[in-house]
mmCIF file of C-alpha atoms in Angstrom:
data_model
loop_
_atom_site.group_PDB
_atom_site.id
_atom_site.type_symbol
_atom_site.label_atom_id
_atom_site.label_comp_id
_atom_site.label_asym_id
_atom_site.label_seq_id
_atom_site.Cartn_x
_atom_site.Cartn_y
_atom_site.Cartn_z
ATOM 1 C CA VAL K 1 1.581 8.433 -21.254
ATOM 2 C CA MET K 2 4.849 8.673 -19.320
ATOM 3 C CA GLY K 3 7.570 6.332 -20.517
ATOM 4 C CA VAL K 4 9.760 4.696 -17.808
ATOM 5 C CA LYS K 5 12.751 6.066 -19.236
ATOM 6 C CA GLY K 6 11.977 9.660 -18.738
ATOM 7 C CA THR K 7 10.018 10.368 -22.018
ATOM 8 C CA LYS K 8 6.579 11.087 -22.532
ATOM 9 C CA PRO K 9 5.422 9.476 -25.889
ATOM 10 C CA PHE K 10 2.710 10.685 -27.989
ATOM 11 C CA PHE K 11 0.248 8.092 -29.700
ATOM 12 C CA ALA K 12 -2.155 8.729 -32.627
ATOM 13 C CA VAL K 13 -5.059 6.275 -32.777
ATOM 14 C CA TRP K 14 -6.347 6.205 -36.319
ATOM 15 C CA ASN K 15 -8.941 3.402 -36.119
ATOM 16 C CA LEU K 16 -10.268 1.952 -32.968
ATOM 17 C CA SER K 17 -11.707 -1.203 -34.588
ATOM 18 C CA SER K 18 -8.481 -2.111 -36.294
ATOM 19 C CA ASN K 19 -6.178 -0.916 -33.300
ATOM 20 C CA SER K 20 -4.097 1.171 -35.563
ATOM 21 C CA VAL K 21 -1.780 3.190 -33.468
ATOM 22 C CA ASP K 22 1.228 5.202 -34.523
ATOM 23 C CA LYS K 23 3.933 6.366 -31.956
ATOM 24 C CA LEU K 24 5.645 9.734 -32.145
ATOM 25 C CA THR K 25 9.273 9.380 -31.636
ATOM 26 C CA GLU K 26 10.663 12.499 -32.982
ATOM 27 C CA VAL K 27 9.804 14.999 -30.339
ATOM 28 C CA THR K 28 8.627 15.021 -26.813
ATOM 29 C CA ALA K 29 4.973 16.312 -26.572
ATOM 30 C CA ASP K 30 2.762 17.842 -23.955
ATOM 31 C CA GLY K 31 -0.144 15.195 -23.796
ATOM 32 C CA TYR K 32 -2.622 17.942 -22.351
ATOM 33 C CA ALA K 33 -2.250 20.137 -25.491
ATOM 34 C CA PHE K 34 -3.199 18.812 -28.869
ATOM 35 C CA THR K 35 -6.130 18.813 -31.188
ATOM 36 C CA GLN K 36 -7.283 17.074 -34.385
ATOM 37 C CA SER K 37 -8.572 18.166 -37.910
ATOM 38 C CA ASP K 38 -12.141 17.414 -38.624
ATOM 39 C CA ASP K 39 -11.357 14.762 -41.054
ATOM 40 C CA GLY K 40 -9.089 12.960 -38.329
ATOM 41 C CA ASN K 41 -5.868 12.953 -40.452
ATOM 42 C CA VAL K 42 -4.036 15.606 -38.963
ATOM 43 C CA ASN K 43 -3.061 16.251 -35.200
ATOM 44 C CA ALA K 44 -1.680 19.573 -34.186
ATOM 45 C CA TYR K 45 0.070 19.619 -30.759
ATOM 46 C CA LEU K 46 2.737 21.331 -28.501
ATOM 47 C CA GLY K 47 5.799 19.482 -28.967
ATOM 48 C CA GLN K 48 9.440 20.189 -27.834
ATOM 49 C CA ARG K 49 13.077 18.911 -28.072
ATOM 50 C CA VAL K 50 15.810 18.988 -25.554
ATOM 51 C CA ASP K 51 17.150 22.176 -27.417
ATOM 52 C CA GLN K 52 13.723 23.803 -28.190
ATOM 53 C CA PRO K 53 10.749 25.021 -26.088
ATOM 54 C CA ASN K 54 7.237 24.211 -26.876
ATOM 55 C CA GLU K 55 6.225 24.963 -30.373
ATOM 56 C CA VAL K 56 3.064 24.084 -32.524
ATOM 57 C CA TRP K 57 3.770 20.995 -34.266
ATOM 58 C CA ALA K 58 1.560 19.000 -36.835
ATOM 59 C CA TYR K 59 1.650 15.272 -37.604
ATOM 60 C CA ALA K 60 -0.274 13.886 -40.477
ATOM 61 C CA ARG K 61 -0.502 10.230 -41.150
ATOM 62 C CA ARG K 62 2.459 8.431 -42.436
ATOM 63 C CA ARG K 63 4.361 11.840 -42.673
ATOM 64 C CA SER K 64 7.093 13.066 -40.216
ATOM 65 C CA PRO K 65 5.981 15.637 -37.621
ATOM 66 C CA GLU K 66 6.585 19.047 -38.708
ATOM 67 C CA CYS K 67 7.203 22.154 -36.683
ATOM 68 C CA LEU K 68 4.868 25.102 -37.674
ATOM 69 C CA THR K 69 5.962 27.712 -35.381
ATOM 70 C CA ASN K 70 9.152 29.543 -34.105
ATOM 71 C CA HIS K 71 8.218 31.665 -31.145
ATOM 72 C CA ASN K 72 11.613 31.105 -29.512
ATOM 73 C CA SER K 73 14.127 31.728 -32.218
ATOM 74 C CA GLN K 74 16.693 33.144 -29.698
ATOM 75 C CA VAL K 75 17.196 29.542 -28.202
ATOM 76 C CA ALA K 76 18.522 28.425 -31.420
ATOM 77 C CA GLY K 77 21.748 30.283 -30.676
ATOM 78 C CA TRP K 78 22.108 29.121 -26.851
ATOM 79 C CA ASN K 79 24.706 26.618 -25.803
ATOM 80 C CA VAL K 80 22.443 24.282 -23.904
ATOM 81 C CA GLY K 81 23.369 21.324 -21.630
ATOM 82 C CA LYS K 82 23.260 17.707 -22.703
ATOM 83 C CA VAL K 83 20.058 15.916 -21.574
ATOM 84 C CA GLN K 84 20.210 12.064 -21.207
ATOM 85 C CA GLU K 85 18.289 9.355 -19.393
ATOM 86 C CA ILE K 86 19.913 7.791 -16.255
ATOM 87 C CA THR K 87 19.165 4.451 -14.339
ATOM 88 C CA TRP K 88 20.184 3.269 -10.951
ATOM 89 C CA THR K 89 19.266 0.553 -8.399
ATOM 90 C CA SER K 90 17.825 1.273 -5.054
ATOM 91 C CA SER K 91 19.868 0.102 -2.208
ATOM 92 C CA LYS K 92 16.624 -0.332 -0.252
ATOM 93 C CA ASP K 93 15.023 -3.209 -2.373
ATOM 94 C CA GLY K 94 16.751 -3.348 -5.826
ATOM 95 C CA THR K 95 14.056 -1.546 -7.468
ATOM 96 C CA LYS K 96 15.089 0.223 -10.820
ATOM 97 C CA ILE K 97 14.968 3.970 -10.434
ATOM 98 C CA TYR K 98 15.060 6.265 -13.679
ATOM 99 C CA GLY K 99 15.869 9.818 -13.854
ATOM 100 C CA VAL K 100 17.141 12.478 -16.142
ATOM 101 C CA LEU K 101 20.605 13.894 -16.187
ATOM 102 C CA VAL K 102 21.621 17.353 -17.556
ATOM 103 C CA LEU K 103 25.277 18.025 -18.065
ATOM 104 C CA PRO K 104 26.675 21.622 -18.541
ATOM 105 C CA PRO K 105 27.720 22.645 -21.957
ATOM 106 C CA ASP K 106 31.433 22.645 -20.959
ATOM 107 C CA TYR K 107 31.186 19.368 -19.385
ATOM 108 C CA HIS K 108 34.428 17.356 -19.173
ATOM 109 C CA SER K 109 34.167 13.675 -18.552
ATOM 110 C CA GLY K 110 36.061 12.279 -15.699
ATOM 111 C CA THR K 111 36.211 15.610 -13.783
ATOM 112 C CA PRO K 112 33.722 15.763 -10.899
ATOM 113 C CA HIS K 113 31.387 18.900 -11.237
ATOM 114 C CA LYS K 114 29.150 20.761 -8.735
ATOM 115 C CA THR K 115 25.960 19.142 -8.951
ATOM 116 C CA ILE K 116 22.384 19.985 -8.051
ATOM 117 C CA VAL K 117 19.516 17.456 -7.184
ATOM 118 C CA HIS K 118 16.237 18.716 -8.582
ATOM 119 C CA ALA K 119 13.301 17.085 -6.993
ATOM 120 C CA HIS K 120 9.842 17.249 -8.728
ATOM 121 C CA GLY K 121 6.540 18.043 -7.446
ATOM 122 C CA GLY K 122 3.414 15.866 -7.118
ATOM 123 C CA PRO K 123 4.535 13.341 -5.901
ATOM 124 C CA PHE K 124 2.446 12.027 -8.860
ATOM 125 C CA GLU K 125 4.755 13.687 -11.472
ATOM 126 C CA ALA K 126 8.032 12.686 -13.327
ATOM 127 C CA TRP K 127 10.879 14.484 -14.884
ATOM 128 C CA GLN K 128 11.217 13.710 -18.569
ATOM 129 C CA THR K 129 13.647 14.243 -21.218
ATOM 130 C CA GLY K 130 12.792 17.589 -23.263
ATOM 131 C CA TRP K 131 13.159 21.177 -22.853
ATOM 132 C CA LEU K 132 14.022 21.734 -19.123
ATOM 133 C CA GLY K 133 14.183 25.542 -19.225
ATOM 134 C CA THR K 134 10.982 26.796 -17.626
ATOM 135 C CA TRP K 135 10.107 28.592 -14.292
ATOM 136 C CA TYR K 136 9.453 25.288 -12.780
ATOM 137 C CA GLU K 137 12.182 23.350 -14.620
ATOM 138 C CA TRP K 138 15.542 24.655 -13.468
ATOM 139 C CA ALA K 139 17.838 22.194 -15.026
ATOM 140 C CA GLN K 140 18.939 23.977 -18.374
ATOM 141 C CA LEU K 141 19.571 27.241 -16.278
ATOM 142 C CA LEU K 142 21.609 25.563 -13.783
ATOM 143 C CA ALA K 143 23.520 23.685 -16.458
ATOM 144 C CA SER K 144 24.263 26.974 -17.947
ATOM 145 C CA HIS K 145 26.080 28.006 -14.832
ATOM 146 C CA GLY K 146 28.248 25.147 -14.679
ATOM 147 C CA TYR K 147 26.011 22.577 -12.623
ATOM 148 C CA VAL K 148 25.397 18.907 -13.443
ATOM 149 C CA VAL K 149 21.697 18.457 -12.534
ATOM 150 C CA LEU K 150 20.055 15.346 -11.425
ATOM 151 C CA ALA K 151 16.395 15.132 -11.877
ATOM 152 C CA PRO K 152 15.235 11.814 -10.210
ATOM 153 C CA ASN K 153 12.065 10.013 -10.427
ATOM 154 C CA PRO K 154 12.006 8.100 -7.166
ATOM 155 C CA ARG K 155 9.219 5.648 -5.926
ATOM 156 C CA GLY K 156 5.848 7.698 -6.005
ATOM 157 C CA SER K 157 6.605 9.211 -9.321
ATOM 158 C CA GLN K 158 4.686 8.394 -12.593
ATOM 159 C CA GLY K 159 6.085 6.211 -15.235
ATOM 160 C CA GLN K 160 6.385 2.702 -13.719
ATOM 161 C CA GLY K 161 3.043 1.580 -13.134
ATOM 162 C CA ALA K 162 0.437 1.799 -10.111
ATOM 163 C CA ALA K 163 2.604 -0.138 -7.775
ATOM 164 C CA PHE K 164 5.574 1.933 -8.222
ATOM 165 C CA GLN K 165 3.361 5.195 -7.954
ATOM 166 C CA GLU K 166 1.929 3.891 -4.576
ATOM 167 C CA ALA K 167 5.160 2.694 -3.178
ATOM 168 C CA ASN K 168 5.751 5.745 -1.156
ATOM 169 C CA TYR K 169 2.238 5.721 0.593
ATOM 170 C CA GLY K 170 2.772 6.269 4.206
ATOM 171 C CA ASP K 171 6.409 6.518 3.547
ATOM 172 C CA TRP K 172 7.357 10.110 2.454
ATOM 173 C CA GLY K 173 11.031 10.618 3.183
ATOM 174 C CA GLY K 174 11.713 6.933 3.328
ATOM 175 C CA GLY K 175 12.170 4.942 0.185
ATOM 176 C CA ASP K 176 11.771 7.922 -2.056
ATOM 177 C CA PHE K 177 14.666 9.698 -0.091
ATOM 178 C CA GLN K 178 16.766 6.605 -0.353
ATOM 179 C CA ASP K 179 16.104 6.372 -4.032
ATOM 180 C CA VAL K 180 17.512 9.878 -4.387
ATOM 181 C CA MET K 181 20.510 9.487 -2.550
ATOM 182 C CA ASP K 182 21.324 6.303 -4.447
ATOM 183 C CA GLY K 183 21.404 8.314 -7.578
ATOM 184 C CA VAL K 184 23.730 10.828 -5.990
ATOM 185 C CA ASP K 185 25.944 8.055 -4.962
ATOM 186 C CA LEU K 186 26.016 6.766 -8.501
ATOM 187 C CA LEU K 187 26.967 10.023 -9.893
ATOM 188 C CA ILE K 188 29.713 10.240 -7.278
ATOM 189 C CA LYS K 189 30.930 6.856 -8.103
ATOM 190 C CA GLN K 190 31.119 7.650 -11.809
ATOM 191 C CA LYS K 191 33.185 10.826 -11.056
ATOM 192 C CA ILE K 192 30.347 13.020 -12.473
ATOM 193 C CA ALA K 193 29.554 14.753 -9.194
ATOM 194 C CA ASP K 194 31.725 16.209 -6.800
ATOM 195 C CA PRO K 195 30.555 14.952 -3.280
ATOM 196 C CA SER K 196 32.020 18.227 -1.663
ATOM 197 C CA ARG K 197 29.929 20.587 -3.857
ATOM 198 C CA LEU K 198 26.317 19.166 -3.852
ATOM 199 C CA GLY K 199 22.984 21.147 -3.580
ATOM 200 C CA ILE K 200 19.324 20.223 -3.690
ATOM 201 C CA GLY K 201 16.006 22.052 -4.441
ATOM 202 C CA GLY K 202 12.440 21.474 -5.545
ATOM 203 C CA TRP K 203 8.961 22.794 -5.523
ATOM 204 C CA SER K 204 5.962 21.590 -3.695
ATOM 205 C CA TYR K 205 6.667 18.004 -3.141
ATOM 206 C CA GLY K 206 10.045 18.804 -4.419
ATOM 207 C CA GLY K 207 10.161 21.291 -1.526
ATOM 208 C CA PHE K 208 9.151 18.472 0.993
ATOM 209 C CA MET K 209 11.954 16.290 -0.402
ATOM 210 C CA THR K 210 14.200 19.309 -0.013
ATOM 211 C CA SER K 211 13.264 20.135 3.666
ATOM 212 C CA TRP K 212 13.446 16.379 4.428
ATOM 213 C CA THR K 213 16.906 15.918 3.142
ATOM 214 C CA VAL K 214 18.373 18.657 4.782
ATOM 215 C CA THR K 215 16.810 17.430 8.105
ATOM 216 C CA HIS K 216 18.357 14.131 7.609
ATOM 217 C CA THR K 217 21.784 14.502 6.025
ATOM 218 C CA ASP K 218 24.586 17.260 5.858
ATOM 219 C CA ARG K 219 25.954 16.100 2.644
ATOM 220 C CA PHE K 220 24.415 19.212 0.832
ATOM 221 C CA LYS K 221 26.040 22.639 0.896
ATOM 222 C CA ALA K 222 22.932 24.524 -0.006
ATOM 223 C CA ALA K 223 19.251 24.078 -0.494
ATOM 224 C CA VAL K 224 16.118 25.630 -2.083
ATOM 225 C CA ALA K 225 12.702 24.794 -0.553
ATOM 226 C CA GLY K 226 10.021 26.256 -2.978
ATOM 227 C CA ALA K 227 6.462 25.937 -1.720
ATOM 228 C CA ALA K 228 7.556 23.168 0.625
ATOM 229 C CA VAL K 229 5.197 20.895 2.552
ATOM 230 C CA THR K 230 7.237 20.911 6.019
ATOM 231 C CA ASP K 231 4.409 20.016 8.518
ATOM 232 C CA LEU K 232 2.156 17.263 7.316
ATOM 233 C CA TYR K 233 -0.540 17.516 9.988
ATOM 234 C CA GLY K 234 -0.866 21.355 9.654
ATOM 235 C CA MET K 235 -1.006 20.623 5.886
ATOM 236 C CA SER K 236 -3.742 18.050 6.092
ATOM 237 C CA THR K 237 -6.011 20.580 7.751
ATOM 238 C CA THR K 238 -5.293 23.807 5.851
ATOM 239 C CA THR K 239 -4.606 22.870 2.141
ATOM 240 C CA ASP K 240 -7.266 23.488 -0.466
ATOM 241 C CA ILE K 241 -7.418 19.700 -1.096
ATOM 242 C CA ALA K 242 -7.977 18.719 2.708
ATOM 243 C CA PRO K 243 -8.330 16.284 3.906
ATOM 244 C CA ASN K 244 -8.388 13.739 0.971
ATOM 245 C CA PHE K 245 -4.927 14.260 -0.399
ATOM 246 C CA LEU K 246 -2.851 13.411 2.665
ATOM 247 C CA ASN K 247 -5.583 10.866 3.815
ATOM 248 C CA GLU K 248 -4.778 8.873 0.713
ATOM 249 C CA PHE K 249 -1.108 8.580 1.773
ATOM 250 C CA PHE K 250 -1.248 8.599 5.584
ATOM 251 C CA GLY K 251 -4.915 7.674 6.577
ATOM 252 C CA ASN K 252 -7.259 9.819 8.482
ATOM 253 C CA PHE K 253 -5.374 12.694 10.375
ATOM 254 C CA VAL K 254 -7.479 12.131 13.349
ATOM 255 C CA GLY K 255 -6.059 8.676 14.137
ATOM 256 C CA ASN K 256 -2.705 8.893 12.625
ATOM 257 C CA ARG K 257 -1.019 12.032 14.151
ATOM 258 C CA LYS K 258 2.047 10.042 15.065
ATOM 259 C CA LEU K 259 2.566 8.975 11.444
ATOM 260 C CA TYR K 260 1.970 12.479 10.153
ATOM 261 C CA ASP K 261 4.438 13.795 12.581
ATOM 262 C CA GLU K 262 7.119 11.269 11.866
ATOM 263 C CA HIS K 263 7.229 12.061 8.163
ATOM 264 C CA SER K 264 7.202 15.814 8.619
ATOM 265 C CA PRO K 265 10.455 17.730 8.186
ATOM 266 C CA MET K 266 9.695 20.120 10.956
ATOM 267 C CA ARG K 267 9.852 17.337 13.451
ATOM 268 C CA TRP K 268 13.524 16.926 12.579
ATOM 269 C CA ILE K 269 14.437 20.483 12.085
ATOM 270 C CA GLU K 270 17.237 20.595 14.866
ATOM 271 C CA HIS K 271 19.071 18.265 12.543
ATOM 272 C CA CYS K 272 19.414 20.844 9.807
ATOM 273 C CA HIS K 273 22.764 22.552 9.199
ATOM 274 C CA THR K 274 22.415 23.227 5.471
ATOM 275 C CA PRO K 275 21.990 26.918 4.208
ATOM 276 C CA THR K 276 18.452 26.975 3.064
ATOM 277 C CA LEU K 277 16.510 29.643 0.834
ATOM 278 C CA VAL K 278 12.782 29.371 1.306
ATOM 279 C CA LEU K 279 10.531 30.661 -1.352
ATOM 280 C CA HIS K 280 6.744 30.897 -1.193
ATOM 281 C CA GLY K 281 3.731 32.582 -2.592
ATOM 282 C CA ASP K 282 1.626 34.595 -0.457
ATOM 283 C CA SER K 283 -1.618 33.243 -1.771
ATOM 284 C CA ASP K 284 -0.777 29.631 -1.974
ATOM 285 C CA GLU K 285 -3.696 27.646 -0.840
ATOM 286 C CA ARG K 286 -2.476 24.387 -1.967
ATOM 287 C CA VAL K 287 0.479 24.618 0.208
ATOM 288 C CA PRO K 288 -0.181 27.528 2.745
ATOM 289 C CA THR K 289 2.330 29.894 3.329
ATOM 290 C CA PHE K 290 3.046 29.167 6.846
ATOM 291 C CA GLN K 291 4.531 25.886 5.886
ATOM 292 C CA GLY K 292 7.609 27.578 4.676
ATOM 293 C CA GLU K 293 7.552 30.432 7.115
ATOM 294 C CA GLU K 294 7.699 28.014 10.053
ATOM 295 C CA PHE K 295 10.686 26.084 8.581
ATOM 296 C CA TYR K 296 12.533 29.181 7.868
ATOM 297 C CA LYS K 297 11.952 30.866 11.485
ATOM 298 C CA ALA K 298 12.830 27.553 13.020
ATOM 299 C CA LEU K 299 16.290 27.607 11.023
ATOM 300 C CA GLN K 300 16.645 31.355 12.191
ATOM 301 C CA LEU K 301 16.145 30.407 15.913
ATOM 302 C CA LEU K 302 18.581 27.561 15.450
ATOM 303 C CA GLY K 303 21.149 29.731 13.979
ATOM 304 C CA VAL K 304 21.234 28.092 10.539
ATOM 305 C CA GLU K 305 21.795 30.320 7.619
ATOM 306 C CA SER K 306 18.566 30.856 5.789
ATOM 307 C CA GLN K 307 16.248 33.451 3.867
ATOM 308 C CA LEU K 308 12.719 33.587 3.230
ATOM 309 C CA VAL K 309 11.249 35.169 0.104
ATOM 310 C CA ARG K 310 7.362 35.813 0.155
ATOM 311 C CA TYR K 311 5.848 36.769 -3.175
ATOM 312 C CA PRO K 312 2.761 38.913 -3.242
ATOM 313 C CA ARG K 313 -0.403 37.610 -4.985
ATOM 314 C CA GLU K 314 1.302 34.401 -6.019
ATOM 315 C CA PRO K 315 -0.612 30.972 -5.674
ATOM 316 C CA HIS K 316 1.073 27.690 -5.539
ATOM 317 C CA ILE K 317 2.245 27.915 -9.235
ATOM 318 C CA PHE K 318 3.474 31.480 -9.941
ATOM 319 C CA SER K 319 2.042 33.283 -12.976
ATOM 320 C CA GLU K 320 3.559 36.799 -12.766
ATOM 321 C CA ARG K 321 6.639 37.113 -15.025
ATOM 322 C CA GLU K 322 8.706 39.383 -12.705
ATOM 323 C CA HIS K 323 8.287 36.943 -9.827
ATOM 324 C CA GLU K 324 9.342 34.044 -11.925
ATOM 325 C CA ILE K 325 12.502 35.722 -13.101
ATOM 326 C CA ASP K 326 13.102 36.776 -9.524
ATOM 327 C CA SER K 327 12.961 33.328 -7.963
ATOM 328 C CA LEU K 328 15.041 31.908 -10.701
ATOM 329 C CA GLN K 329 17.725 34.629 -10.140
ATOM 330 C CA ARG K 330 17.724 34.055 -6.504
ATOM 331 C CA ILE K 331 18.029 30.171 -7.004
ATOM 332 C CA VAL K 332 21.046 30.476 -8.967
ATOM 333 C CA ASP K 333 22.758 33.140 -6.769
ATOM 334 C CA TRP K 334 21.913 30.994 -3.651
ATOM 335 C CA PHE K 335 23.631 27.873 -5.094
ATOM 336 C CA ASP K 336 26.531 30.113 -6.543
ATOM 337 C CA SER K 337 27.298 31.647 -3.299
ATOM 338 C CA HIS K 338 27.315 28.407 -1.261
ATOM 339 C CA ILE K 339 28.717 25.919 -3.853
ATOM 340 C CA LYS K 340 32.017 27.200 -4.960
#
């Protein structure tokens, strides 16, 4: 269950007839990775903290959770960024928006910092507090390089019920985009973010949000579009989840071509002036590689600074360690070279 405040609580149901339920509050757990002892008295699961990646934890009834493994002992010596929940109000309709804010280890209150918006995929996903230091979660890596990182959960995200999750149907790049911009505005108003040193990036739907953002505003100095959806019509006929996925958001592609086009970053490409790094796997069947390639080539034709890196053999979610490390290094280098 995703909590609305950026947490994923883990519940233990001991007796269905008596509705005996315990909520674990000490750790953030991966709800998809757990098991139970034969007698039902002990649960083992993957748990994490903001300063510790996934480890195996055990929870026995009426006892505190216990960490059983230490596969990432080196992390204990790292100076990681502070992770906290953040909320703001949408200027579009007053909806309360949640997100996660990661501050660099040397953060000084009152001094605006260079800031990256990290958009999540899905769109049926949500950022949560916990260990944000994986190949897909860039926040701690960027924080270690001095960045404030805003990880927003705009409308369309999990965590606030079905209506909120469906609020971006037929509206990718509309209310969700405004929700994110409102979050950035809040950080600027609070003197957390420096408006002259902003960047944005994300993967999959996060790549869509990135490519949409840079075709609709020039406020960001650099962008990283990973496995980005840039052409909804082309996506609707080529993805391995065609046609149902986009049909659910925009209706059947046969009779809604105009709607698909209006919400495609490619249709607004001439408005992009932001240096953009495009990353894509060569074997991506979810968001086919041409989606990133056409965005990159259009930027090249328009004279916009851009790079395209295609990773051999990689599907939508990378699996080769060398490629994961390479992509993270390129992300840091790209932001560092454009956001001084």
